[in-house]
XYZ file of C-alpha atoms in Angstrom:
587
model
C 47.701 2.363 28.999
C 44.964 1.757 31.543
C 41.505 3.250 31.998
C 39.390 3.686 35.078
C 35.692 4.516 35.176
C 33.306 4.070 32.326
C 33.027 4.668 28.630
C 29.995 6.817 27.834
C 28.534 4.204 25.511
C 28.503 1.433 28.097
C 27.889 3.572 31.147
C 24.714 5.251 29.953
C 23.419 3.127 27.109
C 24.325 -0.556 26.941
C 23.983 -2.376 30.240
C 26.507 -5.129 29.791
C 25.572 -6.766 33.083
C 22.209 -7.424 31.462
C 23.443 -8.536 28.069
C 26.236 -10.930 29.087
C 24.279 -13.147 31.542
C 21.313 -13.010 29.188
C 23.575 -14.052 26.320
C 24.738 -17.091 28.275
C 21.131 -18.170 28.757
C 20.474 -17.722 25.056
C 23.487 -19.861 24.137
C 22.206 -22.572 26.436
C 18.670 -22.439 25.060
C 19.861 -22.418 21.430
C 21.922 -25.573 21.940
C 25.356 -24.050 21.356
C 26.689 -25.297 24.680
C 25.076 -28.713 24.297
C 27.100 -29.200 21.114
C 30.234 -29.152 23.250
C 28.680 -31.571 25.743
C 27.910 -33.995 22.925
C 31.390 -33.661 21.438
C 32.903 -34.241 24.895
C 30.878 -37.439 25.332
C 28.771 -36.009 28.129
C 25.489 -36.010 26.234
C 23.901 -37.589 23.190
C 22.116 -36.049 20.243
C 22.658 -34.081 17.062
C 24.396 -30.743 16.620
C 22.212 -27.655 16.916
C 22.470 -24.320 15.187
C 24.354 -23.087 12.131
C 27.665 -24.573 11.078
C 29.519 -21.778 12.902
C 27.629 -22.151 16.195
C 30.847 -22.660 18.169
C 31.960 -19.120 17.350
C 29.083 -17.590 19.305
C 30.277 -19.386 22.442
C 33.801 -18.083 21.890
C 32.616 -14.511 21.342
C 30.682 -14.749 24.596
C 33.810 -16.008 26.368
C 35.764 -13.047 25.018
C 33.062 -10.639 26.166
C 33.012 -12.207 29.624
C 36.786 -11.916 29.897
C 36.919 -8.221 29.007
C 33.932 -7.515 31.242
C 35.679 -9.252 34.136
C 38.735 -7.069 33.538
C 36.531 -3.974 33.658
C 34.765 -5.005 36.852
C 35.654 -8.243 38.631
C 32.632 -10.488 39.165
C 33.284 -13.918 40.625
C 30.142 -15.440 39.135
C 31.172 -14.233 35.703
C 34.614 -15.764 36.206
C 33.078 -19.026 37.368
C 30.843 -19.133 34.285
C 33.857 -18.515 32.042
C 35.889 -21.282 33.613
C 33.020 -23.765 33.520
C 32.539 -23.221 29.788
C 36.299 -23.220 29.232
C 36.532 -26.652 30.827
C 33.741 -27.881 28.564
C 35.495 -26.493 25.485
C 38.728 -28.208 26.498
C 36.900 -31.498 26.996
C 35.536 -31.331 23.439
C 38.962 -30.811 21.845
C 40.334 -33.722 19.840
C 43.758 -35.241 20.613
C 45.574 -33.527 17.724
C 44.197 -30.088 18.657
C 41.321 -29.872 16.160
C 38.167 -28.399 17.637
C 34.853 -27.814 15.904
C 31.808 -29.490 17.384
C 29.293 -28.886 14.597
C 31.559 -30.034 11.760
C 32.579 -33.081 13.772
C 29.024 -34.064 14.684
C 27.205 -33.062 11.508
C 29.714 -33.255 8.667
C 31.988 -36.005 9.916
C 34.958 -34.837 7.838
C 37.362 -31.981 8.467
C 38.039 -29.225 5.945
C 35.820 -30.818 3.307
C 33.959 -27.589 2.598
C 36.163 -24.611 3.504
C 33.892 -22.280 1.529
C 31.030 -22.835 3.981
C 32.116 -24.650 7.140
C 33.836 -21.767 8.981
C 36.396 -24.036 10.685
C 39.171 -21.448 10.692
C 36.661 -18.739 11.569
C 35.583 -20.612 14.689
C 39.202 -21.316 15.576
C 39.942 -17.623 15.238
C 37.238 -16.602 17.679
C 38.452 -19.280 20.107
C 41.969 -17.852 19.946
C 40.737 -14.302 20.448
C 38.720 -15.385 23.481
C 41.734 -17.219 24.894
C 44.007 -14.194 24.580
C 41.338 -12.031 26.228
C 40.953 -14.478 29.100
C 44.710 -14.603 29.648
C 45.032 -10.818 29.686
C 41.929 -10.273 31.812
C 42.337 -13.025 34.411
C 45.937 -14.195 34.109
C 44.756 -17.774 33.605
C 46.014 -20.140 30.911
C 42.992 -22.466 30.815
C 41.616 -21.381 27.448
C 45.007 -20.285 26.127
C 46.243 -23.863 26.387
C 43.315 -24.980 24.218
C 43.981 -22.191 21.720
C 47.688 -23.009 21.437
C 46.833 -26.615 20.608
C 44.368 -25.399 17.950
C 46.961 -23.022 16.484
C 49.666 -25.682 16.471
C 47.257 -27.979 14.617
C 46.675 -25.275 12.005
C 50.409 -24.699 11.602
C 50.839 -28.412 10.913
C 47.900 -28.642 8.539
C 48.122 -25.432 6.510
C 50.631 -23.204 4.833
C 53.736 -23.898 2.785
C 55.187 -26.308 5.351
C 52.183 -28.623 5.386
C 52.138 -31.960 3.602
C 48.360 -32.446 3.824
C 45.888 -32.107 1.008
C 44.308 -29.054 2.605
C 47.579 -27.146 2.830
C 46.666 -24.605 0.155
C 43.115 -23.885 1.297
C 41.810 -20.766 2.968
C 38.627 -20.464 4.990
C 35.454 -18.997 3.554
C 35.229 -16.492 6.417
C 38.331 -14.564 7.523
C 39.162 -13.916 11.169
C 41.867 -16.492 11.774
C 44.435 -14.011 10.433
C 43.830 -11.468 13.185
C 43.625 -14.174 15.827
C 46.950 -15.771 14.889
C 48.710 -12.408 14.996
C 47.255 -11.727 18.445
C 48.357 -15.147 19.632
C 51.838 -14.389 18.308
C 51.817 -11.164 20.333
C 50.813 -13.090 23.440
C 53.171 -16.054 23.092
C 56.016 -14.847 20.869
C 55.665 -17.956 18.678
C 56.723 -16.820 15.194
C 54.969 -19.705 13.426
C 51.597 -18.108 14.220
C 52.549 -14.818 12.565
C 53.999 -16.645 9.568
C 50.786 -18.622 9.079
C 48.683 -15.463 9.393
C 50.772 -13.822 6.680
C 50.438 -16.912 4.512
C 46.638 -16.905 4.896
C 46.513 -13.216 3.875
C 48.578 -13.840 0.745
C 46.800 -17.092 -0.159
C 43.478 -15.301 -0.592
C 42.407 -13.753 -3.864
C 43.369 -16.652 -6.109
C 39.881 -18.196 -6.417
C 40.953 -21.299 -4.531
C 37.479 -21.662 -3.047
C 35.818 -21.906 -6.458
C 36.728 -25.571 -6.711
C 34.413 -26.169 -3.756
C 31.611 -24.198 -5.399
C 32.305 -20.922 -3.608
C 31.741 -17.481 -5.099
C 35.086 -15.675 -5.178
C 33.650 -12.175 -4.897
C 31.377 -13.064 -1.992
C 34.257 -14.789 -0.170
C 36.890 -12.061 -0.733
C 38.846 -14.556 -2.833
C 38.768 -12.862 -6.254
C 41.612 -10.329 -5.999
C 44.785 -10.752 -3.909
C 44.887 -8.446 -0.890
C 48.037 -6.726 -2.114
C 46.445 -5.943 -5.486
C 42.953 -4.887 -4.376
C 41.919 -1.251 -4.631
C 38.644 -1.537 -2.733
C 36.526 -3.938 -0.679
C 33.863 -6.149 -2.223
C 31.572 -9.065 -1.511
C 30.299 -10.039 1.930
C 30.966 -6.946 4.034
C 31.938 -8.669 7.267
C 34.303 -11.061 5.544
C 35.944 -8.200 3.647
C 36.637 -5.983 6.649
C 37.774 -8.902 8.817
C 40.270 -9.863 6.113
C 41.550 -6.298 5.913
C 41.853 -6.191 9.704
C 44.015 -9.305 9.715
C 46.102 -7.980 6.847
C 46.693 -4.747 8.786
C 47.855 -6.761 11.776
C 50.279 -8.650 9.556
C 51.538 -5.431 7.973
C 52.205 -3.857 11.367
C 53.981 -6.882 12.851
C 56.126 -7.477 9.773
C 56.835 -3.755 9.171
C 55.335 -4.100 5.696
C 54.759 -0.455 4.787
C 53.700 -1.324 1.239
C 50.894 -3.600 2.445
C 49.790 -1.014 4.997
C 49.648 1.667 2.305
C 47.592 -0.629 0.079
C 45.135 -1.217 2.913
C 44.944 2.536 3.447
C 43.908 3.052 -0.167
C 41.284 0.327 0.180
C 39.913 1.944 3.327
C 39.833 5.384 1.700
C 37.861 4.046 -1.266
C 35.423 2.236 1.015
C 34.823 5.307 3.168
C 34.401 7.591 0.157
C 32.149 5.395 -1.992
C 30.677 2.464 -0.055
C 29.985 3.711 3.463
C 26.715 5.116 4.764
C 26.677 8.378 6.702
C 26.168 6.280 9.856
C 29.364 4.377 9.107
C 27.259 1.371 8.108
C 28.706 -1.012 5.518
C 26.926 -3.254 3.053
C 24.221 -1.964 0.722
C 22.856 -5.306 -0.484
C 20.729 -7.810 1.397
C 21.743 -10.270 -1.292
C 24.974 -11.713 0.042
C 25.080 -9.233 2.964
C 27.396 -7.443 0.593
C 28.998 -4.229 -0.523
C 27.467 -2.780 -3.650
C 29.085 -0.756 -6.380
C 30.552 2.684 -5.632
C 27.836 5.093 -4.424
C 25.212 2.335 -4.377
C 23.783 3.452 -1.037
C 19.988 3.062 -0.890
C 18.628 3.997 2.538
C 15.724 1.561 2.671
C 17.681 -1.437 1.368
C 20.783 -0.741 3.440
C 22.005 -3.919 5.081
C 24.692 -2.286 7.229
C 25.136 -5.377 9.382
C 26.148 -4.660 12.955
C 29.072 -7.086 12.651
C 30.379 -5.116 9.657
C 30.538 -1.958 11.764
C 32.423 -3.899 14.430
C 34.877 -5.221 11.867
C 35.384 -1.723 10.463
C 36.194 -0.396 13.937
C 38.796 -3.140 14.309
C 40.292 -2.317 10.905
C 40.312 1.438 11.536
C 41.955 0.943 14.934
C 44.819 -1.002 13.401
C 45.236 1.575 10.654
C 45.354 4.282 13.328
C 48.056 2.382 15.204
C 49.991 1.799 11.991
C 49.800 5.320 10.582
C 48.879 7.747 13.359
C 46.417 9.421 10.974
C 43.470 11.128 12.687
C 41.146 10.038 9.875
C 40.927 6.557 11.345
C 40.035 7.882 14.794
C 37.274 9.963 13.157
C 36.053 6.766 11.519
C 36.000 4.890 14.827
C 33.925 7.663 16.392
C 31.402 7.641 13.537
C 31.141 3.868 13.585
C 30.816 3.513 17.346
C 28.223 6.219 17.927
C 26.078 5.378 14.912
C 26.592 2.250 12.808
C 27.517 0.045 15.763
C 25.502 1.460 18.644
C 22.229 1.303 16.735
C 22.641 -2.480 16.793
C 21.874 -2.776 20.518
C 18.905 -1.480 22.476
C 19.175 1.123 25.199
C 18.321 -1.651 27.667
C 21.290 -3.624 26.431
C 19.699 -6.988 25.687
C 17.855 -6.563 22.382
C 19.537 -6.339 19.012
C 19.470 -5.442 15.363
C 21.276 -7.536 12.791
C 20.503 -5.063 9.988
C 20.641 -1.268 10.349
C 18.855 0.540 7.477
C 18.606 4.301 7.209
C 14.928 4.234 6.260
C 11.951 2.083 7.197
C 8.942 2.906 5.066
C 5.447 3.467 6.343
C 3.457 0.198 6.346
C 6.566 -1.767 5.352
C 6.234 -5.539 5.293
C 8.864 -7.478 7.242
C 9.382 -10.941 5.780
C 12.651 -11.733 7.562
C 13.546 -11.841 11.259
C 16.470 -9.550 10.517
C 14.199 -6.780 9.223
C 14.093 -3.923 11.768
C 10.397 -3.433 11.038
C 9.955 -6.415 13.364
C 11.594 -4.439 16.161
C 14.643 -5.531 18.102
C 15.076 -9.213 18.917
C 16.650 -10.967 21.885
C 18.444 -13.463 19.623
C 18.658 -14.630 16.023
C 18.824 -17.963 14.239
C 22.154 -16.649 12.931
C 23.294 -15.103 16.200
C 26.625 -13.620 15.139
C 25.732 -10.043 16.074
C 24.609 -10.242 19.750
C 27.788 -11.797 21.199
C 29.875 -9.687 18.835
C 28.219 -6.599 20.332
C 28.892 -7.949 23.813
C 32.626 -8.403 23.219
C 32.898 -4.972 21.582
C 31.128 -3.162 24.410
C 33.241 -4.987 26.967
C 36.485 -3.942 25.267
C 35.650 -0.323 24.383
C 38.177 1.046 26.825
C 40.916 -0.201 24.533
C 39.984 2.260 21.788
C 40.288 5.485 23.791
C 43.937 6.465 23.828
C 47.459 5.403 22.969
C 50.908 6.199 24.266
C 54.401 6.363 22.849
C 57.746 7.428 24.184
C 56.877 11.113 23.792
C 53.464 11.260 25.402
C 49.773 10.386 25.259
C 47.323 10.584 22.359
C 43.621 10.842 23.245
C 41.441 9.607 20.386
C 37.944 9.370 21.911
C 36.454 11.577 24.613
C 34.888 9.859 27.594
C 34.858 10.550 31.320
C 37.522 8.630 33.159
C 41.152 8.436 34.189
C 43.931 7.507 31.771
C 47.250 6.193 33.038
C 50.256 5.693 30.790
C 54.023 5.352 30.751
C 56.322 7.441 28.569
C 60.085 7.609 28.235
C 60.045 10.578 30.590
C 57.909 8.850 33.240
C 54.355 7.995 34.234
C 51.387 10.143 33.240
C 47.893 10.255 34.702
C 45.143 12.503 33.382
C 41.474 12.788 34.206
C 38.943 13.443 31.444
C 35.716 15.207 32.397
C 33.044 15.683 29.773
C 29.370 15.239 28.940
C 30.282 14.495 25.315
C 28.523 13.942 22.921
C 25.751 16.132 24.354
C 28.196 18.874 25.383
C 31.379 19.713 23.498
C 33.576 20.795 26.415
C 36.335 18.345 27.331
C 38.488 19.106 30.367
C 41.795 17.287 30.745
C 43.235 17.552 34.253
C 46.784 16.384 34.867
C 47.063 14.321 38.053
C 50.616 13.057 37.563
C 53.366 13.944 35.093
C 57.142 13.618 34.832
C 59.412 16.601 35.355
C 60.487 16.502 31.714
C 58.385 17.743 28.808
C 55.878 15.382 27.228
C 53.323 15.801 24.445
C 49.582 15.544 24.959
C 47.740 15.088 21.657
C 43.995 15.658 21.524
C 41.976 14.709 18.467
C 39.939 17.494 16.882
C 37.112 15.826 14.908
C 36.876 16.619 11.207
C 33.434 18.215 11.672
C 34.585 20.551 14.503
C 34.938 23.910 12.727
C 35.575 26.598 15.331
C 37.150 24.258 17.893
C 39.420 25.802 20.501
C 42.046 24.516 22.906
C 42.485 26.791 25.921
C 40.776 29.519 23.927
C 43.039 29.230 20.868
C 41.615 28.086 17.530
C 42.670 24.591 16.483
C 42.266 23.002 13.064
C 39.635 20.278 12.646
C 40.614 16.881 11.347
C 43.965 16.760 13.143
C 45.489 16.349 16.577
C 46.028 19.459 18.642
C 49.316 18.960 20.481
C 50.842 20.605 23.505
C 54.449 19.836 24.424
C 55.704 21.048 27.779
C 56.516 20.012 31.293
C 53.146 19.539 32.997
C 52.442 19.816 36.714
C 49.756 18.138 38.785
C 46.621 20.257 38.600
C 47.237 21.635 35.111
C 44.021 21.775 33.070
C 43.500 21.761 29.316
C 40.080 22.635 27.906
C 39.100 21.527 24.425
C 35.813 22.958 23.171
C 34.123 21.326 20.177
C 31.147 23.254 18.724
C 28.039 21.079 18.522
C 25.753 23.109 16.292
C 23.405 20.909 14.216
C 24.630 20.761 10.630
C 23.296 19.724 7.258
C 25.082 16.940 5.367
C 24.636 16.556 1.622
C 25.157 13.239 -0.157
C 27.677 12.671 -2.890
C 26.075 13.676 -6.214
C 26.676 10.179 -7.611
C 24.596 8.563 -4.853
C 21.423 8.475 -6.932
C 19.204 7.081 -4.190
C 19.992 10.109 -1.993
C 19.871 12.902 -4.561
C 17.920 15.931 -3.347
C 18.016 14.780 0.283
C 19.980 15.871 3.342
C 20.956 14.287 6.635
C 21.368 16.097 9.931
C 24.317 15.641 12.247
C 25.322 17.163 15.551
C 28.811 16.468 16.771
C 29.542 12.772 16.222
C 25.862 11.836 16.047
C 23.747 11.206 12.975
C 20.046 11.944 13.550
C 16.990 9.947 12.565
C 13.335 10.914 12.351
C 11.052 8.290 13.838
C 7.301 8.147 13.408
C 6.636 8.147 17.153
C 8.022 11.681 17.534
C 6.135 13.436 14.737
C 2.830 15.333 14.730
C -0.301 13.263 14.265
C -0.941 12.341 10.662
C 2.644 12.828 9.484
C 3.945 10.128 7.145
C 7.690 10.586 6.903
C 7.789 9.137 3.394
C 5.779 12.147 2.179
C 7.595 14.985 3.924
C 10.015 17.520 2.461
C 11.926 19.935 4.636
C 12.819 23.595 4.269
C 16.544 24.213 3.734
C 18.153 26.007 6.642
C 15.371 25.195 9.132
C 17.462 22.907 11.350
C 17.687 23.815 15.036
C 18.602 22.122 18.269
C 15.551 20.883 20.178
C 14.379 18.852 23.128
C 13.966 15.134 22.588
C 12.154 12.232 24.263
C 13.887 11.254 27.497
C 15.441 8.082 26.107
C 18.904 8.502 27.642
C 20.295 10.985 30.172
C 21.227 14.313 28.637
C 19.869 13.543 25.164
C 19.728 16.414 22.675
C 17.365 16.399 19.714
C 17.006 18.408 16.532
C 14.049 19.999 14.784
C 13.340 20.744 11.125
C 10.404 22.464 9.433
C 8.551 20.901 6.533
C 7.365 22.709 3.421
C 3.890 22.780 4.986
C 5.185 24.323 8.215
C 5.117 21.211 10.420
C 7.952 20.686 12.897
C 9.671 17.299 12.761
C 11.739 16.037 15.693
C 14.926 14.032 15.224
C 16.691 11.820 17.752
C 20.162 10.260 17.576
C 20.099 7.370 15.133
C 21.417 4.968 17.752
C 18.299 5.522 19.880
C 15.628 4.710 17.314
C 13.402 1.599 17.591
C 13.458 1.505 21.370
C 9.705 2.062 21.472
C 8.755 -0.685 19.026
C 9.150 -0.947 15.265
C 8.189 2.261 13.499
C 8.783 4.131 10.265
C 12.048 6.036 10.250
C 14.360 7.912 7.933
C 17.774 9.562 8.114
C 17.871 11.266 4.711
C 15.065 13.806 4.201
C 14.194 15.331 0.800
C 14.481 19.102 0.621
C 11.551 21.123 -0.637
């Protein structure tokens, strides 16, 4: 499957050519790159940044690789290769590579509950696979293979070292090893990934002082019924487990992960797709513990959930996971980056109170920041934006499945022959999606178009189609054939689950895939959003501030007759920090 032209999110909102070069400067200024220079013997000094500082460099390398694949830029390639050479120079003879642990701790794998050694290795491997696929070069892949071979020797049932039974405090190595297996065909990487998945949940990290719940080490993956603890860790672990299930044809594990995802989506996910309701531990709360103002909803958790949902979609073909990806991308993820593309949120609450006090750099009341002391989110956003084209569509022997609607050209191969279709749409502002066939085999193929679960009244070529499923057409197509899917985009009221106490009596407003927020800057003078109640049934489509091309707003009427203006949640806080809320009490 290949894609040409842009994804709506990156084309109109997040300017990656701003964020990626800017991110490289930030990594230099923060000392992340100097750590590698010191470890390579090219500089002197002490390690800078958090214990996992290496991972931010690797996430940037992955972003740069996917961006280069999207649009070749020789300076971007030169920057990649320069940093790759530095990374290779810092690698130790037996393949181990972690500059901060080496320079600051002096002993490997002494504190797996906190030192993120496997986590950093995982991001290195992911960057290496991206670079290989995007540029065809083996420079970073050679480093990653040496790291992976080191891990195979040191960990798992075949290891004779004292650390053989340990897992890392932060999952991601599982996904990375599976991807490296896909790239190289080396079975030992898949076997170790499976071992890491099954080794978790036995409280092995408690002997180092770790908290089993926080570290996703309390319940074995195959026995868990939900997600718990640190939200990013939990969804990254589930993502790796899904990869293992798919590659080993483990239908039982995949079904277990499906039940975990269902429970998370039903009881622990915000309407924006955001995950994590507790600042304490950046963690999931109990079922239906979803306070708007204390929502953590870390940007990285939304990214991890997209990765998990994508794998579940590939493994099951169920439209539910594509719906989830849409909700997460347009709301929980996209709110984490500014419209300019170079300013970020770490935390994404659904309410910021009037006159709120911000005592933490992560608090959105401070406005968006260029970088963070814990800078996991900015380069994670960069790599996600750069790879968005990979989430649009899939192909199998029978035909093409379109999961997300963006303007561009999709090319695919089926058993019957090559297929090329052009997608024209102004989605999400307009609900008309035109699919024009440019090339198709003489034999019949199936085109499957996702109908979102909110799209009551949707039609395909004028015929009603059921929401929440794929509308399929099987026939022999000819060049010039056009399909037209129309998705109604009337603003709608969303009610919370009755057990979500913090939301009782309130409603949210959605239009198409977008959740709307009400920001202080857009309201009549003197309005304090904390005090307002709205009239049921008063929601209408409305004009909105010209924040992005084509933007559509909504309007609601308060009990006192004032009109409040809502904008897409992803666009809030691009005019400074302000009070905001998604859920509005009804009068």
